[in-house]
PDB file of C-alpha atoms in Angstrom:
ATOM      1  CA  MET N   1      -0.133   0.650  -0.065  1.00  0.00           C
ATOM      2  CA  ALA N   2       1.691   3.601  -0.545  1.00  0.00           C
ATOM      3  CA  THR N   3       1.847   5.476   2.086  1.00  0.00           C
ATOM      4  CA  LYS N   4       1.091   8.714   3.155  1.00  0.00           C
ATOM      5  CA  LEU N   5       3.460  10.534   1.088  1.00  0.00           C
ATOM      6  CA  GLU N   6       3.381   8.642  -1.717  1.00  0.00           C
ATOM      7  CA  LYS N   7      -0.529   9.710  -1.712  1.00  0.00           C
ATOM      8  CA  GLU N   8       0.129  13.104  -1.511  1.00  0.00           C
ATOM      9  CA  ALA N   9       3.088  13.114  -3.983  1.00  0.00           C
ATOM     10  CA  MET N  10       0.235  11.518  -6.332  1.00  0.00           C
ATOM     11  CA  SER N  11      -2.290  13.541  -5.770  1.00  0.00           C
ATOM     12  CA  SER N  12      -0.290  16.806  -6.246  1.00  0.00           C
ATOM     13  CA  ARG N  13       0.341  15.823  -9.398  1.00  0.00           C
ATOM     14  CA  PRO N  14      -1.094  17.218 -12.732  1.00  0.00           C
ATOM     15  CA  THR N  15      -4.144  14.828 -14.653  1.00  0.00           C
ATOM     16  CA  ARG N  16      -3.071  12.441 -17.296  1.00  0.00           C
ATOM     17  CA  LEU N  17      -4.544  14.388 -20.244  1.00  0.00           C
ATOM     18  CA  PRO N  18      -4.928  13.409 -23.694  1.00  0.00           C
ATOM     19  CA  ARG N  19      -2.626  15.132 -25.746  1.00  0.00           C
ATOM     20  CA  ASP N  20      -5.235  16.076 -27.545  1.00  0.00           C
ATOM     21  CA  GLN N  21      -7.205  18.067 -24.336  1.00  0.00           C
ATOM     22  CA  ARG N  22      -3.432  19.082 -22.667  1.00  0.00           C
ATOM     23  CA  ARG N  23      -2.620  21.066 -25.196  1.00  0.00           C
ATOM     24  CA  VAL N  24      -6.548  22.378 -25.543  1.00  0.00           C
ATOM     25  CA  GLN N  25      -5.678  23.479 -21.693  1.00  0.00           C
ATOM     26  CA  LEU N  26      -2.580  24.816 -22.526  1.00  0.00           C
ATOM     27  CA  LEU N  27      -3.625  27.199 -25.484  1.00  0.00           C
ATOM     28  CA  ASP N  28      -6.370  29.082 -22.910  1.00  0.00           C
ATOM     29  CA  ALA N  29      -4.156  28.844 -20.541  1.00  0.00           C
ATOM     30  CA  ALA N  30      -1.089  30.812 -22.868  1.00  0.00           C
ATOM     31  CA  SER N  31      -4.293  33.083 -24.701  1.00  0.00           C
ATOM     32  CA  GLU N  32      -4.916  34.240 -21.103  1.00  0.00           C
ATOM     33  CA  VAL N  33      -1.461  35.788 -20.160  1.00  0.00           C
ATOM     34  CA  PHE N  34      -0.292  36.301 -22.848  1.00  0.00           C
ATOM     35  CA  SER N  35      -3.693  39.016 -23.329  1.00  0.00           C
ATOM     36  CA  SER N  36      -2.762  39.957 -20.096  1.00  0.00           C
ATOM     37  CA  LYS N  37       1.024  40.593 -20.740  1.00  0.00           C
ATOM     38  CA  GLY N  38       1.655  40.443 -23.752  1.00  0.00           C
ATOM     39  CA  TYR N  39       4.207  38.027 -25.289  1.00  0.00           C
ATOM     40  CA  HIS N  40       7.394  39.893 -23.673  1.00  0.00           C
ATOM     41  CA  ALA N  41       5.757  40.436 -20.833  1.00  0.00           C
ATOM     42  CA  ALA N  42       4.554  36.764 -20.252  1.00  0.00           C
ATOM     43  CA  ALA N  43       7.002  33.851 -19.454  1.00  0.00           C
ATOM     44  CA  MET N  44       6.740  30.452 -19.848  1.00  0.00           C
ATOM     45  CA  ASP N  45       7.074  29.953 -15.779  1.00  0.00           C
ATOM     46  CA  ASP N  46       3.471  32.207 -15.591  1.00  0.00           C
ATOM     47  CA  ILE N  47       1.812  29.495 -18.807  1.00  0.00           C
ATOM     48  CA  ALA N  48       2.693  26.398 -16.951  1.00  0.00           C
ATOM     49  CA  ASP N  49       1.640  27.539 -13.447  1.00  0.00           C
ATOM     50  CA  ALA N  50      -1.698  29.308 -15.240  1.00  0.00           C
ATOM     51  CA  ALA N  51      -2.122  25.732 -16.911  1.00  0.00           C
ATOM     52  CA  GLY N  52      -1.607  24.093 -14.116  1.00  0.00           C
ATOM     53  CA  VAL N  53       1.157  22.389 -14.899  1.00  0.00           C
ATOM     54  CA  SER N  54       5.127  21.720 -15.400  1.00  0.00           C
ATOM     55  CA  LYS N  55       7.353  23.576 -17.526  1.00  0.00           C
ATOM     56  CA  PRO N  56       9.014  20.325 -19.255  1.00  0.00           C
ATOM     57  CA  VAL N  57       5.213  19.887 -19.833  1.00  0.00           C
ATOM     58  CA  LEU N  58       4.672  22.238 -21.207  1.00  0.00           C
ATOM     59  CA  TYR N  59       7.553  21.993 -24.110  1.00  0.00           C
ATOM     60  CA  GLN N  60       6.853  18.737 -24.479  1.00  0.00           C
ATOM     61  CA  HIS N  61       3.539  20.325 -26.903  1.00  0.00           C
ATOM     62  CA  PHE N  62       4.852  23.956 -27.865  1.00  0.00           C
ATOM     63  CA  PRO N  63       8.993  24.168 -27.686  1.00  0.00           C
ATOM     64  CA  SER N  64       9.687  27.942 -26.903  1.00  0.00           C
ATOM     65  CA  LYS N  65       7.385  30.691 -26.674  1.00  0.00           C
ATOM     66  CA  LEU N  66       6.769  31.518 -29.700  1.00  0.00           C
ATOM     67  CA  ASP N  67       5.424  28.477 -30.520  1.00  0.00           C
ATOM     68  CA  LEU N  68       2.779  28.843 -28.526  1.00  0.00           C
ATOM     69  CA  TYR N  69       2.017  32.333 -29.752  1.00  0.00           C
ATOM     70  CA  LEU N  70       2.318  31.083 -33.517  1.00  0.00           C
ATOM     71  CA  ALA N  71      -0.017  28.300 -32.523  1.00  0.00           C
ATOM     72  CA  LEU N  72      -2.202  30.090 -30.890  1.00  0.00           C
ATOM     73  CA  LEU N  73      -2.104  33.222 -33.116  1.00  0.00           C
ATOM     74  CA  ASP N  74      -2.845  30.324 -35.963  1.00  0.00           C
ATOM     75  CA  GLN N  75      -6.453  29.352 -34.047  1.00  0.00           C
ATOM     76  CA  SER N  76      -7.065  32.817 -33.356  1.00  0.00           C
ATOM     77  CA  CYS N  77      -6.955  33.253 -38.205  1.00  0.00           C
ATOM     78  CA  ASP N  78      -9.128  29.970 -38.455  1.00  0.00           C
ATOM     79  CA  ARG N  79     -11.742  31.875 -36.064  1.00  0.00           C
ATOM     80  CA  LEU N  80     -12.201  34.950 -38.048  1.00  0.00           C
ATOM     81  CA  VAL N  81     -12.257  33.397 -40.996  1.00  0.00           C
ATOM     82  CA  ASP N  82     -14.734  30.900 -40.382  1.00  0.00           C
ATOM     83  CA  VAL N  83     -17.157  33.711 -38.591  1.00  0.00           C
ATOM     84  CA  VAL N  84     -16.590  35.846 -41.485  1.00  0.00           C
ATOM     85  CA  GLY N  85     -16.920  33.118 -44.377  1.00  0.00           C
ATOM     86  CA  GLU N  86     -20.901  33.060 -42.873  1.00  0.00           C
ATOM     87  CA  ALA N  87     -21.330  36.292 -42.694  1.00  0.00           C
ATOM     88  CA  LEU N  88     -20.842  35.824 -45.883  1.00  0.00           C
ATOM     89  CA  ALA N  89     -22.711  32.585 -46.808  1.00  0.00           C
ATOM     90  CA  SER N  90     -25.540  32.766 -44.745  1.00  0.00           C
ATOM     91  CA  THR N  91     -27.644  35.311 -47.201  1.00  0.00           C
ATOM     92  CA  ASP N  92     -27.929  35.909 -50.976  1.00  0.00           C
ATOM     93  CA  ASP N  93     -29.237  39.527 -49.950  1.00  0.00           C
ATOM     94  CA  ASN N  94     -26.610  42.206 -50.557  1.00  0.00           C
ATOM     95  CA  ALA N  95     -27.119  44.313 -47.996  1.00  0.00           C
ATOM     96  CA  ASP N  96     -27.845  42.293 -45.558  1.00  0.00           C
ATOM     97  CA  ARG N  97     -24.906  40.292 -46.477  1.00  0.00           C
ATOM     98  CA  VAL N  98     -23.207  43.586 -45.383  1.00  0.00           C
ATOM     99  CA  ILE N  99     -25.158  43.248 -41.790  1.00  0.00           C
ATOM    100  CA  ALA N 100     -23.396  40.408 -41.329  1.00  0.00           C
ATOM    101  CA  THR N 101     -20.744  40.359 -42.495  1.00  0.00           C
ATOM    102  CA  VAL N 102     -19.194  43.267 -40.136  1.00  0.00           C
ATOM    103  CA  ALA N 103     -21.828  41.686 -37.146  1.00  0.00           C
ATOM    104  CA  ALA N 104     -19.235  39.334 -37.606  1.00  0.00           C
ATOM    105  CA  PHE N 105     -16.162  41.682 -36.770  1.00  0.00           C
ATOM    106  CA  TYR N 106     -17.528  43.049 -33.592  1.00  0.00           C
ATOM    107  CA  GLU N 107     -19.159  39.584 -32.321  1.00  0.00           C
ATOM    108  CA  PHE N 108     -14.876  37.998 -32.795  1.00  0.00           C
ATOM    109  CA  ILE N 109     -13.184  41.258 -31.148  1.00  0.00           C
ATOM    110  CA  SER N 110     -16.975  41.204 -28.163  1.00  0.00           C
ATOM    111  CA  SER N 111     -16.179  36.928 -27.464  1.00  0.00           C
ATOM    112  CA  THR N 112     -15.147  36.972 -24.344  1.00  0.00           C
ATOM    113  CA  GLY N 113     -11.216  35.500 -24.477  1.00  0.00           C
ATOM    114  CA  GLY N 114      -9.978  38.535 -25.909  1.00  0.00           C
ATOM    115  CA  GLU N 115      -8.635  35.896 -29.291  1.00  0.00           C
ATOM    116  CA  PHE N 116      -8.945  38.851 -31.303  1.00  0.00           C
ATOM    117  CA  ARG N 117      -5.959  40.708 -29.417  1.00  0.00           C
ATOM    118  CA  PHE N 118      -3.647  37.991 -31.577  1.00  0.00           C
ATOM    119  CA  VAL N 119      -5.393  39.324 -34.029  1.00  0.00           C
ATOM    120  CA  PHE N 120      -5.763  43.293 -34.075  1.00  0.00           C
ATOM    121  CA  GLU N 121      -3.481  43.659 -31.543  1.00  0.00           C
ATOM    122  CA  SER N 122      -0.212  41.758 -31.782  1.00  0.00           C
ATOM    123  CA  ASP N 123       2.607  43.266 -29.803  1.00  0.00           C
ATOM    124  CA  LEU N 124       4.855  40.846 -31.825  1.00  0.00           C
ATOM    125  CA  THR N 125       3.964  42.189 -35.599  1.00  0.00           C
ATOM    126  CA  GLY N 126       8.637  42.369 -36.224  1.00  0.00           C
ATOM    127  CA  GLU N 127       8.617  38.657 -35.602  1.00  0.00           C
ATOM    128  CA  GLY N 128       8.568  37.392 -39.584  1.00  0.00           C
ATOM    129  CA  ALA N 129       6.263  34.801 -39.271  1.00  0.00           C
ATOM    130  CA  VAL N 130       3.968  37.246 -37.687  1.00  0.00           C
ATOM    131  CA  GLN N 131       3.752  39.463 -40.254  1.00  0.00           C
ATOM    132  CA  ARG N 132       2.935  35.904 -42.520  1.00  0.00           C
ATOM    133  CA  ARG N 133       0.550  34.942 -40.697  1.00  0.00           C
ATOM    134  CA  LEU N 134      -1.281  38.447 -40.696  1.00  0.00           C
ATOM    135  CA  SER N 135      -1.570  39.047 -43.798  1.00  0.00           C
ATOM    136  CA  ARG N 136      -2.604  35.734 -45.060  1.00  0.00           C
ATOM    137  CA  VAL N 137      -5.843  35.989 -42.771  1.00  0.00           C
ATOM    138  CA  ASN N 138      -6.651  40.156 -44.746  1.00  0.00           C
ATOM    139  CA  ASP N 139      -5.870  38.282 -47.954  1.00  0.00           C
ATOM    140  CA  GLU N 140      -8.077  35.718 -47.108  1.00  0.00           C
ATOM    141  CA  ILE N 141     -11.495  37.542 -45.712  1.00  0.00           C
ATOM    142  CA  SER N 142     -10.205  40.020 -48.760  1.00  0.00           C
ATOM    143  CA  ASP N 143     -10.297  37.773 -51.069  1.00  0.00           C
ATOM    144  CA  ALA N 144     -14.100  35.725 -49.961  1.00  0.00           C
ATOM    145  CA  ILE N 145     -15.544  39.233 -49.903  1.00  0.00           C
ATOM    146  CA  ALA N 146     -13.760  40.522 -52.913  1.00  0.00           C
ATOM    147  CA  GLU N 147     -15.552  37.446 -55.197  1.00  0.00           C
ATOM    148  CA  VAL N 148     -18.894  38.258 -52.883  1.00  0.00           C
ATOM    149  CA  ILE N 149     -18.572  41.856 -54.214  1.00  0.00           C
ATOM    150  CA  ALA N 150     -16.983  40.531 -58.418  1.00  0.00           C
ATOM    151  CA  GLY N 151     -19.762  38.135 -58.474  1.00  0.00           C
ATOM    152  CA  ASP N 152     -23.120  40.642 -57.671  1.00  0.00           C
ATOM    153  CA  THR N 153     -21.673  43.731 -59.446  1.00  0.00           C
ATOM    154  CA  SER N 154     -20.083  44.444 -62.663  1.00  0.00           C
ATOM    155  CA  LEU N 155     -16.621  46.082 -60.752  1.00  0.00           C
ATOM    156  CA  PRO N 156     -13.473  43.864 -62.087  1.00  0.00           C
ATOM    157  CA  PRO N 157     -11.227  42.116 -59.243  1.00  0.00           C
ATOM    158  CA  GLN N 158      -9.156  44.542 -58.899  1.00  0.00           C
ATOM    159  CA  GLN N 159     -11.445  46.949 -58.215  1.00  0.00           C
ATOM    160  CA  ALA N 160     -14.164  44.268 -56.141  1.00  0.00           C
ATOM    161  CA  LYS N 161     -10.379  43.481 -54.165  1.00  0.00           C
ATOM    162  CA  LEU N 162     -10.264  47.565 -52.952  1.00  0.00           C
ATOM    163  CA  LEU N 163     -13.054  48.028 -51.640  1.00  0.00           C
ATOM    164  CA  ALA N 164     -12.942  44.623 -50.490  1.00  0.00           C
ATOM    165  CA  VAL N 165      -9.921  45.641 -48.334  1.00  0.00           C
ATOM    166  CA  SER N 166     -11.839  48.538 -47.034  1.00  0.00           C
ATOM    167  CA  LEU N 167     -14.486  47.352 -46.265  1.00  0.00           C
ATOM    168  CA  VAL N 168     -12.035  44.864 -43.935  1.00  0.00           C
ATOM    169  CA  GLY N 169     -10.932  48.676 -43.060  1.00  0.00           C
ATOM    170  CA  ILE N 170     -13.606  50.007 -41.806  1.00  0.00           C
ATOM    171  CA  ALA N 171     -15.220  46.716 -39.763  1.00  0.00           C
ATOM    172  CA  GLN N 172     -11.383  45.722 -38.626  1.00  0.00           C
ATOM    173  CA  VAL N 173     -10.303  50.424 -37.029  1.00  0.00           C
ATOM    174  CA  SER N 174     -13.658  50.933 -35.957  1.00  0.00           C
ATOM    175  CA  ALA N 175     -14.630  47.051 -34.040  1.00  0.00           C
ATOM    176  CA  ARG N 176     -11.041  48.123 -32.316  1.00  0.00           C
ATOM    177  CA  TYR N 177     -12.506  51.637 -31.269  1.00  0.00           C
ATOM    178  CA  TRP N 178     -15.873  50.523 -30.141  1.00  0.00           C
ATOM    179  CA  ILE N 179     -14.228  47.619 -27.682  1.00  0.00           C
ATOM    180  CA  SER N 180     -11.438  50.550 -26.203  1.00  0.00           C
ATOM    181  CA  GLY N 181     -13.996  51.735 -24.904  1.00  0.00           C
ATOM    182  CA  GLU N 182     -13.689  54.837 -26.448  1.00  0.00           C
ATOM    183  CA  THR N 183     -17.901  54.063 -27.025  1.00  0.00           C
ATOM    184  CA  SER N 184     -19.207  53.099 -23.940  1.00  0.00           C
ATOM    185  CA  ALA N 185     -22.839  54.835 -24.303  1.00  0.00           C
ATOM    186  CA  ILE N 186     -23.206  53.340 -27.664  1.00  0.00           C
ATOM    187  CA  THR N 187     -24.337  48.785 -27.166  1.00  0.00           C
ATOM    188  CA  LEU N 188     -23.182  46.000 -29.438  1.00  0.00           C
ATOM    189  CA  ASP N 189     -26.466  46.118 -31.672  1.00  0.00           C
ATOM    190  CA  GLU N 190     -26.185  50.202 -32.275  1.00  0.00           C
ATOM    191  CA  ALA N 191     -22.536  49.655 -33.163  1.00  0.00           C
ATOM    192  CA  LYS N 192     -23.078  47.103 -35.993  1.00  0.00           C
ATOM    193  CA  HIS N 193     -26.678  48.720 -36.792  1.00  0.00           C
ATOM    194  CA  LEU N 194     -23.909  52.351 -37.150  1.00  0.00           C
ATOM    195  CA  VAL N 195     -21.461  50.884 -39.467  1.00  0.00           C
ATOM    196  CA  SER N 196     -22.935  47.986 -41.314  1.00  0.00           C
ATOM    197  CA  SER N 197     -25.406  51.489 -42.229  1.00  0.00           C
ATOM    198  CA  LEU N 198     -22.383  53.110 -43.850  1.00  0.00           C
ATOM    199  CA  ALA N 199     -21.105  50.092 -45.331  1.00  0.00           C
ATOM    200  CA  TRP N 200     -24.035  49.500 -47.596  1.00  0.00           C
ATOM    201  CA  ARG N 201     -24.322  52.750 -47.817  1.00  0.00           C
ATOM    202  CA  GLY N 202     -20.718  53.304 -50.002  1.00  0.00           C
ATOM    203  CA  ILE N 203     -21.112  49.611 -51.114  1.00  0.00           C
ATOM    204  CA  SER N 204     -24.183  50.787 -52.389  1.00  0.00           C
ATOM    205  CA  GLY N 205     -23.625  52.651 -55.082  1.00  0.00           C
ATOM    206  CA  PHE N 206     -21.602  50.963 -57.345  1.00  0.00           C
ATOM    207  CA  PRO N 207     -24.006  48.405 -60.681  1.00  0.00           C
ATOM    208  CA  LEU N 208     -24.914  45.881 -59.636  1.00  0.00           C
ATOM    209  CA  ALA N 209     -25.213  42.747 -61.669  1.00  0.00           C
ATOM    210  CA  GLU N 210     -28.598  41.134 -60.936  1.00  0.00           C
ATOM    211  CA  HIS N 211     -30.069  42.978 -57.297  1.00  0.00           C
ATOM    212  CA  GLU N 212     -31.758  45.958 -56.819  1.00  0.00           C
ATOM    213  CA  ARG N 213     -29.954  48.017 -53.858  1.00  0.00           C
ATOM    214  CA  ARG N 214     -31.878  48.695 -51.158  1.00  0.00           C
ATOM    215  CA  THR N 215     -30.622  51.441 -47.874  1.00  0.00           C
ATOM    216  CA  ILE N 216     -31.087  49.815 -43.638  1.00  0.00           C
ATOM    217  CA  LEU N 217     -31.805  52.634 -42.035  1.00  0.00           C
ATOM    218  CA  PRO N 218     -34.941  53.788 -44.031  1.00  0.00           C
ATOM    219  CA  SER N 219     -34.726  57.667 -45.459  1.00  0.00           C
ATOM    220  CA  SER N 220     -35.568  60.683 -43.005  1.00  0.00           C
TER     221      SER N 220
END
């Protein structure tokens, strides 16, 4: 039979989890630490403590702090691409599509966990691997929006891409400003409505191939 000391030692050991579950646990802990401290101030010791594991366990899954950060960045980028893609595919109505796409950015940036910070507020943009990932996610989202614009208007692909990049900029920058607290009197729904109205009134001025134009807000 195990002695009292042996039982105490066994009870203090981290619970053994399947590798994929342990990885999720470590990423969740790292997300909290990076979000609160930033990349440079965060230490692997902090992340191991937050996850309740030893540093060797952490290093078994992620060889370095950069590897761990990039895994979180990939996860956040994939999530943003997914929510924007879902918004674009949610309707065939152009005005509703603009509303849904703008809302996707606001909901992503207001979600708990602060994953948006890895995409929109990274303090590691000087790192080449981070730059490539941020460039990729912006391109993927802009390309998806540009494809819709080009398909629904008479605009050539390059012009459609420029408009798509501009729409992404409006949604992203306004959502970041809203979450900063400078607009505390504006609710999430009101913010989404205001910005999607702006975006739609701009994009609806371009010639449509098949759909009638409509406005989001009633004219006064």
